[in-house]
Every structure is written in structure tokens, then in C-alpha cells.
Amino acid sequence: MLFVIFAGLLALDLANQGLAWRIFWNLTGEEAPLAQIRGMVEWTGNFTRAQPDTAPMVPIDHTWENPYGVNVFLQEEVEPQKREQIVQMVSEAGFTWLRQQFPWEDIEIHGRGDFEDRRNVEAVGVISAWDKYDQIVDLAEQYDLQIFARLDNPPAWSRSNPDAGDFAPPDDLQDFVNYATAVAERYQGRVQYYQVWNEPNIYPEWGNQDVSPEGYTDLLCRTYDALKAVDPDNVVISGALASTVSLTGRDLNDYIFLQRMYDAGAADCFDILAVQGYGFNSGPTDRRMRPTTINFSHNLYIRDIMVANGDESTPIWITEAAWNPQPRDPALVTTLYGNYGIVTEEQAARYMPLAYGRAQAEWPWVGAIFYWFFKRPHDLEANQSWYYFRMVEPDFTSLPVYDRMKDYITTQVSVLYPGVHQAEHWAVSRTNDTEIHDGKWSQFGQHLNTTEVEFTAYGTDVIANIAGSDPPFSVELNGEQFLVSDANVSRLEHAGWYRIHFVESLLPQTNRVRIFGFQGHDFSIDSITVLDRTYENLFGPAAALLIGVGMLVLVVIRALWERRRR
């Protein structure tokens, strides 16, 4: 009888999206009641297997950049004014990154070292293949956006075998290196983030042949050295690994592919590891962790592999992320129907801000996330499922996901969540006189020199490493003066550096911290550490309470037993 009552109450709760529904949603990412029940059964499996070690509290490079990016196809827009309209809409929505392809086949078109475009001589004459990309870089600068340059798509002349496949690597890898060098030299100081290839672990991105982690690593390392030779400040990103459980020759599980990359020496050949982060058939709150399950949490296992290989200070950037609101009509979508999962337009719009929010709150090892994608120049691909990821229609009509992301980004209160954050972090505001200085003892060799910084942090503890004159700085916590004293300050072993413990609470809370130079003097700040010590704080009292309750129960039972014996 009790079971029937419980089942009835649970069914009623799930049907009306009550407390149980919200709990199940936050653990499974499922919204339909039956899918939630199945998902909860699968989620309990997390306790039967080892969970990923993500090393969240180590300093991680390249996680301070603004996280909001979007994939664009500016090179496919024929009219320059449409390119500008795209960039303008991206900027207005609050995005700061453009993941833009610089296709080798569209730059070095006709042969080695030939950067002319003679494909439409009768219509436009001979033009520079660079012209289009020069305008794209100009537009990015005009609208204060950074370019994340994707380098791939070899031209046909780079391969002797006509059946190798359109995306197969060149016969001579040096040809690719030379092309990457040419791009980096042309845009030196203007474009600094370069991705070498895309999805090298799946077909058809490595051509009509088996994929090769070792072959890709060779290409990556050669290109890494060349890009750094052009400018040591260039940031090199690995080709994004596609999430797959396949073990065929042409498709290889991303976990295995990455480990073989490390075995081949790839650790020294990228500054950022790129992955894809599609949600497929469940929402961004899906916490079911199985190596054979592909969901938004899938890349925690990628992070685990990085930690196991001693690469915990390298970040992950998610270069494609989205949910697909394709029509549920096989007659309309005739190619790869349902291959990326199917959600509604409302779900796609609702899930994406939640995905950004989860990454920021839980994954300090993730930097930028790029939505896939902004728009296509036409609707000729409307029969293909991937077409429906778009944010904007070809005629520039915005879709719900664009409007929702615009509202989310432009109204967001930036917060530092648990992790070790560089003072350059996008969520830390600072004065215009702030400078980045090199420092022997600074994390990653650099720190900020400024007269004021301000940030919001969520956690049980907030700690910062600061240096300056004596007394170097004043602090306000939630608008009130914070007393800097020996009780909350410890000197570091490096001369002039202090560790300030601003906040120490039992449960996580939100705090606003303002640090400013005493009487306008400048000071240096290196890192801000936010901790969530809820478990450690509560474990002792909770254990003591349970022991006390247990002892009380034993005393009562003993008393009742003695009374009964009489």
C-alpha cells in the first residue's frame, strides 16, 4: 500500500514538474517523466564506477578569457555588407569570439605559394585570395571581437591521390605548415589564436582513410613550432575532438585518440585542448557518467585523461556546442535525420545559457565555449539536420536561441566560482591604468599591476595573492571596510607578496570584493582562489550529530530494555 501511495505521489509530482521533477532534471537532464525515471536508474550507476579526476583546484592557463564565442561562416557570404551585419549582430549579443575558418583551399588555391584567386577571371579578374580575410579581420577589430582561426581544408593540389577525400591531409605536411605560417605572418599581432585542424578522430575529417592520432600529432607539433616561431604569443589549439564511442578505422573514440596523442608526444604541442560539446538527447544538467554515454558531461573523461597525463594546467575549450531543433519530419530532413538529437526551439534556447552557466560554476578548467553556429548564407541545406543548429535565418531573422543568449550575456552578473583564477579573469573588473607585468613568482609568469580591482565570488572561502608597498591596499567586502590584519594575512615566501583570506564561511555565499591601492598607490595581484569547503565544514558537525543521536538512541533502547526486565 505504501509503495502504491509513493508511486502515485511521484507520478503526480513528475507530471506537474514539482520538487522530484526538478531534482531528476538536475541529475539527468531529462524532462519527460519516464525518461527521468530511466535516467535516475542510470545515474545511480555513477556510484558503481570510478568518477573522473578533474583536478579543479590547480592553476589552469587560458581560462581567464571571456567565454562567449560563436562559429561563423563569413567567408561564404558573397556580399561584404552581410559579413558586417553578421559581425554586428554577434557583437550586439555580447559574444566576444568569432570562430572563423581560414580554409587552406580558399587561400592557397592554385598551387604552392600562389595566393591569387583566378577562379572567376571573366567576372572579376584576378584578385588576391587574402582580400576577403583581410576584411574579416578588419571587421573583428572594428567590433572589438577576437578571432579564433580554424586552419584546415587542404586544396586538391596538395594530394596526388584524387580519391583521398576532400579533407585528407596533404602528401607533404610541410605544405600545411607553410600555409599556417603565411596566415600567422599576415595577421601577426591581430590574430593570435590558431586551431590546427578540426575533428581529426572522425570521418571524413581525415579523408578516405583510417584516422591516425600519431599522424595528426606530427602535423600538430610541426605547426605548433612554426606558429610560435612567427610570434611566441600565438596560442595554439588542438583540433577539436568529436565525441564518439566508435572504434572503426575511420572513426575513433575520442578518449583513445587523445591518449594515443599523448603517447605520441602531443602534450608539448598545444596550449589549449579543443573538444566538441553537443548535448544530443539530454539537457546540460545531465550528470550520468558512463564512458559510453555521450552527453554534455562527456568531456569530464577527457579532462581525466589530461590529468592522468600530467597536463592538468592546460585548459579545455569547447569549440562547438548546441542542441538541434530540427523538424521532426523525415520527409523534410532527409540527411542524418535525428543524428544530433532533436529538441524544440524553446529547449535549444533554454539549454544553451544553462550550459554556459554550468561550465562556469562547475568546470574551472573550461575556457571559451563556441555556439554552433550563427547562420548559413542560404537555405539550400535545409534538408540536412545540422542546418537547424543556426541562431539566425539566412535572411537575418533571429531565432529564440539568439534572443535568449543575447539576454543572458548582456544581463549576466559575472561571478568567480570555485577554482584558482588569474587576476586577468574576465569576471574581474579593473581600472584603465591596469598593466600586465611579468613576474618570476607569478602563476604562468604574469600578474596585474593596478590601483583597483573588483569582483563577485561564490564559495565558502575567497583568497587572493597580492603584493605592494606597506600598507599596500585597502579592502571592502560587500560595501563595508574589511580589516586586513595578521589574522587573515600570511606572507608568502616571495618578497613583498601576501595571501589575504577575505572570506571564510560555513556554507557557500556570494560576496563582492573591492581591493584598491592605499591613497591611490598601485599594487600587484596575481591570483584569486575561491573554495567550496561545504563538505569539509559540515562533515565534522554532521558526524558528531549522528554519533550523538546514535548514542542517545542506544541509551533510550537500554533504558527501555531495563524497564521491561523489571
XYZ file of C-alpha atoms in Angstrom:
566
model
C 0.000 0.000 0.000
C 2.780 2.454 0.919
C 4.530 1.720 -2.379
C 1.356 2.439 -4.347
C 0.875 5.739 -2.500
C 4.527 6.706 -3.080
C 4.313 5.812 -6.783
C 1.142 7.840 -7.165
C 2.627 10.898 -5.436
C 5.799 10.605 -7.530
C 3.796 10.368 -10.757
C 1.765 13.413 -9.736
C 4.931 15.369 -8.933
C 6.640 14.478 -12.208
C 3.549 15.300 -14.239
C 3.397 18.773 -12.654
C 7.148 19.452 -12.580
C 7.321 19.509 -8.797
C 10.259 19.017 -6.440
C 11.092 15.472 -7.573
C 10.906 16.557 -11.223
C 13.395 19.370 -10.569
C 15.772 17.024 -8.744
C 15.573 14.444 -11.511
C 16.094 17.166 -14.153
C 19.190 18.439 -12.366
C 20.691 14.946 -12.332
C 19.601 13.510 -15.681
C 18.898 16.440 -17.997
C 15.653 14.684 -18.948
C 12.267 16.402 -18.971
C 9.794 13.594 -19.799
C 8.780 11.670 -16.623
C 9.550 8.179 -17.968
C 12.912 9.359 -19.310
C 13.655 10.887 -15.899
C 12.927 7.618 -14.091
C 15.137 5.686 -16.511
C 17.780 8.384 -16.178
C 17.771 8.183 -12.389
C 18.367 4.442 -12.566
C 21.302 5.121 -14.895
C 22.573 7.973 -12.694
C 22.836 5.655 -9.670
C 25.403 3.753 -11.729
C 27.791 6.654 -11.068
C 28.315 5.175 -7.605
C 29.449 1.832 -9.017
C 32.365 3.151 -11.079
C 35.300 5.496 -10.540
C 34.441 9.082 -11.388
C 36.731 11.380 -13.411
C 39.552 13.190 -11.634
C 39.345 16.755 -12.989
C 41.858 18.422 -10.602
C 39.693 21.557 -10.355
C 41.824 23.409 -7.805
C 45.068 23.685 -9.755
C 46.013 26.871 -11.650
C 44.853 26.432 -15.237
C 46.102 28.585 -18.103
C 43.853 30.347 -20.652
C 40.686 30.178 -18.582
C 40.583 33.914 -17.900
C 39.406 34.858 -21.400
C 35.759 35.791 -21.916
C 33.899 32.501 -22.526
C 31.334 33.607 -25.119
C 32.075 32.593 -28.700
C 30.181 31.640 -31.837
C 31.032 29.845 -35.074
C 30.606 31.909 -38.235
C 30.981 31.285 -41.970
C 31.890 34.804 -43.017
C 33.983 33.580 -45.924
C 30.865 32.092 -47.546
C 28.946 35.366 -47.581
C 29.376 36.900 -51.046
C 28.346 40.414 -50.070
C 30.703 42.298 -47.719
C 27.796 44.154 -46.105
C 26.290 40.844 -44.989
C 29.566 39.913 -43.336
C 29.413 43.149 -41.399
C 25.789 42.581 -40.448
C 26.723 39.195 -39.003
C 29.632 40.605 -37.010
C 27.456 43.458 -35.762
C 24.719 41.076 -34.556
C 27.318 38.854 -32.881
C 28.749 41.866 -31.063
C 25.311 43.157 -30.042
C 24.518 39.778 -28.474
C 27.564 40.089 -26.222
C 29.757 37.424 -27.828
C 33.459 38.255 -27.860
C 34.879 35.459 -30.041
C 34.450 34.525 -33.699
C 35.498 31.005 -34.587
C 36.247 31.663 -38.233
C 37.664 29.207 -40.732
C 40.613 30.253 -42.880
C 40.316 27.371 -45.399
C 43.617 26.466 -46.981
C 41.794 25.623 -50.222
C 40.443 29.186 -50.369
C 43.748 30.947 -49.641
C 46.477 28.997 -51.455
C 44.114 27.952 -54.191
C 46.004 27.014 -57.333
C 49.384 25.839 -56.144
C 52.179 26.094 -53.616
C 52.933 29.723 -52.753
C 50.159 31.037 -55.038
C 47.816 33.387 -53.168
C 45.906 34.673 -56.180
C 42.282 33.785 -56.879
C 41.753 33.073 -60.591
C 38.519 31.084 -60.273
C 36.307 33.862 -61.727
C 38.631 35.765 -64.038
C 35.932 36.676 -66.582
C 33.667 38.149 -63.890
C 36.072 39.878 -61.501
C 39.550 39.378 -62.925
C 42.500 38.151 -60.867
C 42.162 39.086 -57.212
C 44.105 38.432 -54.037
C 42.881 35.417 -52.112
C 43.606 37.407 -48.970
C 41.128 40.227 -49.666
C 38.119 38.511 -48.129
C 40.013 37.505 -44.999
C 41.569 40.942 -44.626
C 38.050 42.366 -44.443
C 37.020 39.722 -41.887
C 39.947 40.607 -39.635
C 39.181 44.316 -40.077
C 35.545 43.718 -39.075
C 36.548 41.802 -35.974
C 38.731 44.675 -34.860
C 36.050 47.233 -35.709
C 33.534 45.466 -33.448
C 36.068 44.575 -30.729
C 35.901 40.828 -31.307
C 38.703 38.284 -31.185
C 39.235 35.783 -33.983
C 39.756 32.114 -33.258
C 41.234 30.998 -36.582
C 40.483 27.454 -37.703
C 43.156 26.156 -40.095
C 42.167 23.176 -42.274
C 40.654 22.071 -45.613
C 43.644 21.280 -47.857
C 43.454 22.202 -51.559
C 43.316 19.427 -54.153
C 46.827 20.208 -55.425
C 48.308 19.185 -52.055
C 47.418 15.497 -52.648
C 48.429 13.251 -55.520
C 45.597 10.766 -54.938
C 42.300 12.215 -56.274
C 40.363 9.683 -54.200
C 41.988 10.614 -50.885
C 38.987 12.689 -49.804
C 38.392 16.433 -49.671
C 39.659 16.770 -46.104
C 42.597 14.381 -46.240
C 45.957 15.746 -45.043
C 48.482 16.782 -47.699
C 51.120 14.427 -49.016
C 53.784 16.762 -47.620
C 52.880 18.069 -44.170
C 55.278 20.958 -44.682
C 52.839 22.393 -47.231
C 50.267 22.762 -44.446
C 52.868 24.242 -42.109
C 53.807 26.801 -44.768
C 50.154 27.795 -45.239
C 49.651 28.182 -41.460
C 52.812 30.267 -41.293
C 51.593 32.513 -44.107
C 48.310 33.165 -42.279
C 50.084 33.875 -38.985
C 52.606 36.208 -40.626
C 49.931 38.182 -42.452
C 47.850 38.716 -39.307
C 50.648 38.866 -36.752
C 49.557 40.830 -33.701
C 45.950 40.872 -34.902
C 45.052 37.176 -34.757
C 46.739 35.127 -32.035
C 44.549 32.048 -31.562
C 45.035 29.282 -34.129
C 43.341 25.896 -34.235
C 45.150 23.174 -36.145
C 42.540 21.036 -37.963
C 39.063 20.010 -36.868
C 37.773 16.657 -35.606
C 40.762 14.560 -36.719
C 39.276 11.494 -34.990
C 36.244 11.029 -37.253
C 35.334 10.582 -40.905
C 35.544 12.470 -43.217
C 37.847 14.970 -41.470
C 40.968 12.843 -42.092
C 39.947 11.790 -45.594
C 39.058 8.393 -47.019
C 41.441 6.513 -44.767
C 41.756 5.375 -41.182
C 42.278 8.194 -38.713
C 45.737 8.451 -37.189
C 46.430 10.022 -33.777
C 50.132 9.712 -34.488
C 49.850 11.294 -37.930
C 47.766 14.137 -36.569
C 50.210 14.703 -33.705
C 53.042 15.014 -36.224
C 51.058 17.666 -38.119
C 50.125 19.462 -34.885
C 53.655 19.590 -33.497
C 55.183 20.860 -36.717
C 52.543 23.570 -36.991
C 52.903 24.491 -33.313
C 56.628 25.154 -33.728
C 56.024 27.223 -36.857
C 53.284 29.374 -35.305
C 55.381 30.027 -32.208
C 58.323 30.972 -34.436
C 56.179 33.670 -36.041
C 55.076 35.012 -32.656
C 55.754 33.355 -29.276
C 52.490 34.897 -28.026
C 50.452 32.924 -30.552
C 48.134 30.466 -28.831
C 47.851 27.054 -30.496
C 44.711 24.983 -30.081
C 44.467 21.303 -30.969
C 41.922 20.102 -33.488
C 38.598 19.636 -31.697
C 37.931 16.018 -30.777
C 34.479 14.822 -31.790
C 32.548 12.903 -29.131
C 32.149 9.337 -30.364
C 32.144 5.811 -28.993
C 33.037 4.341 -32.387
C 36.040 2.063 -32.740
C 36.048 1.651 -36.506
C 39.109 2.609 -38.506
C 37.639 5.822 -39.870
C 36.101 6.866 -36.542
C 37.943 6.521 -33.255
C 36.690 7.093 -29.722
C 37.943 10.489 -28.547
C 39.346 9.075 -25.281
C 41.512 6.573 -27.128
C 42.513 9.130 -29.750
C 43.630 11.604 -27.083
C 45.642 9.042 -25.127
C 47.441 7.989 -28.295
C 48.147 11.670 -28.995
C 49.785 11.958 -25.571
C 51.720 8.750 -26.200
C 52.989 10.301 -29.442
C 54.268 13.416 -27.630
C 51.406 15.874 -28.216
C 51.485 17.375 -24.697
C 54.083 19.962 -25.734
C 52.295 20.859 -28.965
C 49.158 22.709 -27.884
C 48.275 25.449 -25.408
C 44.575 24.596 -25.335
C 42.847 21.262 -25.903
C 39.710 21.611 -28.029
C 36.664 19.350 -27.849
C 33.091 19.447 -29.076
C 30.267 19.690 -26.539
C 26.933 18.786 -28.098
C 24.117 17.821 -25.723
C 22.420 15.426 -28.157
C 19.387 13.850 -26.438
C 19.503 15.341 -22.929
C 19.884 18.774 -21.368
C 23.022 20.411 -19.954
C 22.272 19.201 -16.405
C 22.769 15.531 -17.363
C 25.236 14.093 -14.805
C 25.118 10.463 -15.874
C 28.752 9.446 -16.187
C 29.446 6.417 -18.360
C 32.297 6.283 -20.877
C 29.827 5.024 -23.470
C 27.290 7.812 -22.865
C 27.582 10.974 -24.951
C 26.043 13.928 -23.187
C 27.143 17.398 -22.075
C 29.191 15.831 -19.245
C 31.102 13.612 -21.680
C 34.220 15.783 -21.600
C 34.842 15.209 -17.892
C 36.515 11.982 -19.014
C 38.655 13.996 -21.441
C 39.776 16.133 -18.516
C 40.501 12.978 -16.518
C 42.834 11.757 -19.278
C 44.624 15.116 -19.299
C 45.158 14.943 -15.530
C 46.401 11.361 -15.777
C 48.997 12.522 -18.306
C 50.236 15.377 -16.105
C 48.552 18.017 -18.275
C 46.227 19.443 -15.622
C 47.343 23.078 -16.128
C 46.145 23.016 -19.766
C 42.520 24.075 -20.289
C 39.743 22.685 -22.446
C 37.875 24.958 -24.844
C 34.587 23.711 -26.295
C 34.643 24.855 -29.907
C 31.181 23.618 -30.893
C 28.212 23.328 -28.550
C 24.466 23.368 -29.163
C 21.212 21.425 -29.198
C 19.486 20.716 -32.501
C 15.860 21.872 -33.006
C 15.450 20.127 -36.344
C 11.905 19.407 -37.603
C 10.510 16.009 -36.650
C 9.755 15.247 -40.289
C 11.852 12.627 -42.149
C 10.368 13.885 -45.425
C 11.803 17.351 -44.778
C 15.124 16.342 -43.209
C 16.447 13.626 -45.486
C 20.116 13.650 -44.433
C 21.260 12.465 -40.980
C 17.748 12.715 -39.541
C 17.988 12.901 -35.754
C 21.728 12.287 -35.829
C 22.386 15.104 -33.341
C 19.316 14.528 -31.201
C 16.115 16.526 -31.599
C 14.832 19.237 -29.263
C 12.334 22.059 -29.641
C 13.312 25.642 -30.474
C 12.364 26.572 -26.898
C 14.568 23.843 -25.434
C 17.534 24.764 -27.634
C 17.219 28.370 -26.481
C 16.825 27.431 -22.819
C 19.598 24.826 -22.712
C 22.439 26.944 -24.075
C 22.589 29.561 -21.274
C 22.320 26.712 -18.763
C 25.303 25.032 -20.440
C 27.426 28.166 -20.130
C 26.291 28.581 -16.532
C 27.155 25.018 -15.567
C 30.606 25.228 -17.139
C 31.374 28.468 -15.315
C 30.101 27.204 -11.948
C 31.487 23.647 -12.008
C 34.316 23.362 -14.531
C 37.122 25.882 -13.838
C 39.226 24.009 -16.382
C 36.962 25.096 -19.268
C 37.650 28.401 -21.034
C 35.660 29.638 -24.019
C 32.603 27.846 -25.421
C 31.572 28.491 -29.034
C 27.966 28.123 -30.121
C 27.493 26.106 -33.321
C 26.594 28.160 -35.385
C 25.412 31.695 -36.258
C 23.889 31.422 -39.764
C 24.254 29.955 -43.225
C 24.287 32.158 -46.347
C 21.318 30.271 -47.867
C 18.742 27.581 -47.072
C 19.892 25.031 -49.652
C 20.968 22.723 -46.803
C 17.557 22.726 -45.085
C 17.220 19.015 -45.862
C 20.242 18.300 -43.642
C 19.821 18.007 -39.884
C 22.909 20.074 -38.991
C 21.419 23.132 -40.729
C 19.000 23.644 -37.826
C 21.633 24.479 -35.249
C 21.606 28.034 -36.658
C 20.946 31.082 -34.468
C 19.751 33.272 -37.298
C 17.984 32.501 -40.571
C 19.700 33.328 -43.895
C 17.543 36.478 -44.096
C 18.846 37.547 -40.640
C 15.631 36.732 -38.794
C 16.763 35.849 -35.267
C 15.659 32.597 -33.648
C 14.869 32.045 -29.949
C 18.387 30.822 -29.133
C 19.904 34.092 -30.376
C 17.473 36.200 -28.379
C 17.907 34.087 -25.235
C 21.715 34.156 -25.427
C 21.707 37.907 -26.061
C 19.593 38.466 -22.970
C 21.717 36.069 -20.899
C 25.108 37.518 -21.822
C 24.182 41.201 -21.705
C 22.449 40.974 -18.309
C 24.729 38.459 -16.602
C 26.456 39.294 -13.324
C 29.940 37.851 -13.747
C 30.974 35.589 -10.867
C 34.139 33.782 -9.848
C 33.169 30.253 -8.835
C 35.392 27.690 -7.052
C 38.772 27.435 -8.726
C 42.143 29.178 -8.971
C 41.601 32.231 -11.164
C 44.123 34.590 -12.673
C 43.583 38.261 -11.826
C 43.186 38.869 -15.584
C 39.958 36.838 -15.445
C 37.086 38.263 -17.460
C 34.904 38.417 -14.334
C 37.361 40.741 -12.556
C 36.845 44.432 -13.294
C 39.841 46.768 -13.039
C 40.765 50.359 -13.716
C 42.001 51.626 -17.070
C 45.524 52.111 -15.724
C 45.924 48.356 -15.167
C 49.022 46.779 -16.718
C 50.150 43.189 -17.129
C 53.631 42.674 -15.697
C 55.966 39.728 -15.981
C 56.883 38.161 -12.671
C 59.256 35.393 -11.738
C 56.963 34.171 -8.972
C 53.659 34.805 -10.716
C 51.447 31.951 -11.861
C 52.082 31.479 -15.580
C 54.703 34.251 -15.353
C 52.382 37.289 -15.291
C 50.306 39.333 -12.840
C 48.297 42.550 -12.822
C 49.593 45.891 -11.612
C 46.683 48.201 -10.861
C 45.107 50.693 -8.446
C 41.785 48.855 -8.077
C 40.055 45.567 -8.831
C 36.554 44.407 -8.009
C 34.851 41.047 -8.354
C 31.985 38.875 -7.135
C 32.827 35.402 -5.810
C 30.646 32.479 -4.774
C 32.105 29.999 -2.308
C 32.933 29.394 1.326
C 36.405 30.966 1.094
C 37.933 33.741 -1.004
C 41.722 34.192 -1.067
C 44.000 36.443 -3.152
C 47.740 36.768 -3.663
C 48.691 40.467 -3.545
C 51.926 42.476 -3.454
C 52.616 46.179 -2.943
C 54.074 48.854 -0.695
C 53.397 48.910 3.055
C 50.477 49.329 3.630
C 49.767 48.300 0.073
C 45.985 48.206 -0.220
C 42.582 48.547 1.364
C 39.692 46.130 1.028
C 35.920 46.460 1.005
C 33.770 43.360 1.484
C 30.140 43.744 0.444
C 30.462 47.517 0.640
C 31.984 47.615 4.129
C 35.592 48.161 5.180
C 37.446 44.879 5.675
C 40.171 44.890 8.313
C 43.376 43.466 6.898
C 45.252 42.026 9.885
C 47.615 39.273 10.908
C 44.568 37.060 11.455
C 43.767 36.964 7.748
C 47.133 37.764 6.123
C 50.088 35.474 5.617
C 53.360 36.400 3.959
C 54.402 34.250 1.037
C 57.967 33.129 0.568
C 58.349 35.551 -2.322
C 59.375 39.028 -1.167
C 56.508 41.505 -0.917
C 53.703 39.015 -1.638
C 50.823 38.381 0.762
C 47.982 35.887 0.841
C 44.768 37.557 2.022
C 41.890 35.400 3.272
C 38.859 37.659 2.753
C 36.001 35.243 3.365
C 35.642 32.112 5.478
C 32.104 30.785 5.906
C 30.398 27.523 6.755
C 28.242 27.441 3.608
C 28.866 28.952 0.167
C 27.717 32.521 -0.248
C 28.058 35.400 -2.693
C 30.483 38.177 -1.768
C 31.526 41.378 -3.534
C 35.187 42.218 -3.027
C 36.858 45.543 -3.859
C 40.616 45.927 -3.468
C 42.157 49.351 -4.005
C 45.580 50.882 -3.515
C 46.107 52.783 -0.286
C 45.837 56.518 -1.045
C 45.835 55.760 -4.769
C 49.047 53.726 -4.793
C 49.267 50.794 -7.149
C 49.628 47.184 -6.126
C 50.043 43.796 -7.804
C 47.560 40.941 -7.770
C 48.324 37.514 -9.168
C 45.532 35.049 -8.453
C 42.158 34.751 -6.746
C 41.244 31.404 -5.238
C 37.630 30.547 -4.469
C 36.942 27.431 -2.410
C 33.821 25.449 -1.665
C 34.573 23.657 1.587
C 30.956 22.789 2.368
C 31.692 19.086 2.728
C 34.714 19.619 4.964
C 32.881 22.206 7.051
C 29.798 20.094 7.596
C 31.321 16.629 7.822
C 32.638 17.072 11.394
C 29.454 18.568 12.881
C 27.269 16.128 10.932
C 29.346 13.152 12.097
C 29.250 14.406 15.683
C 25.467 14.868 15.454
C 24.974 11.371 14.057
C 27.178 9.885 16.774
C 25.283 11.843 19.413
C 21.916 10.757 18.058
C 23.151 7.179 17.850
C 24.345 7.235 21.467
C 21.042 8.771 22.561
C 19.116 6.042 20.761
C 21.255 3.393 22.438
C 20.649 4.948 25.858
C 16.888 5.025 25.233
C 16.862 1.432 23.990
C 18.903 0.316 27.002
C 16.569 2.150 29.377
C 13.513 0.571 27.764
C 15.143 -2.850 27.948
C 15.967 -2.435 31.642
C 12.434 -1.246 32.337
C 10.979 -4.245 30.534
C 13.194 -6.647 32.553
C 11.738 -5.304 35.767
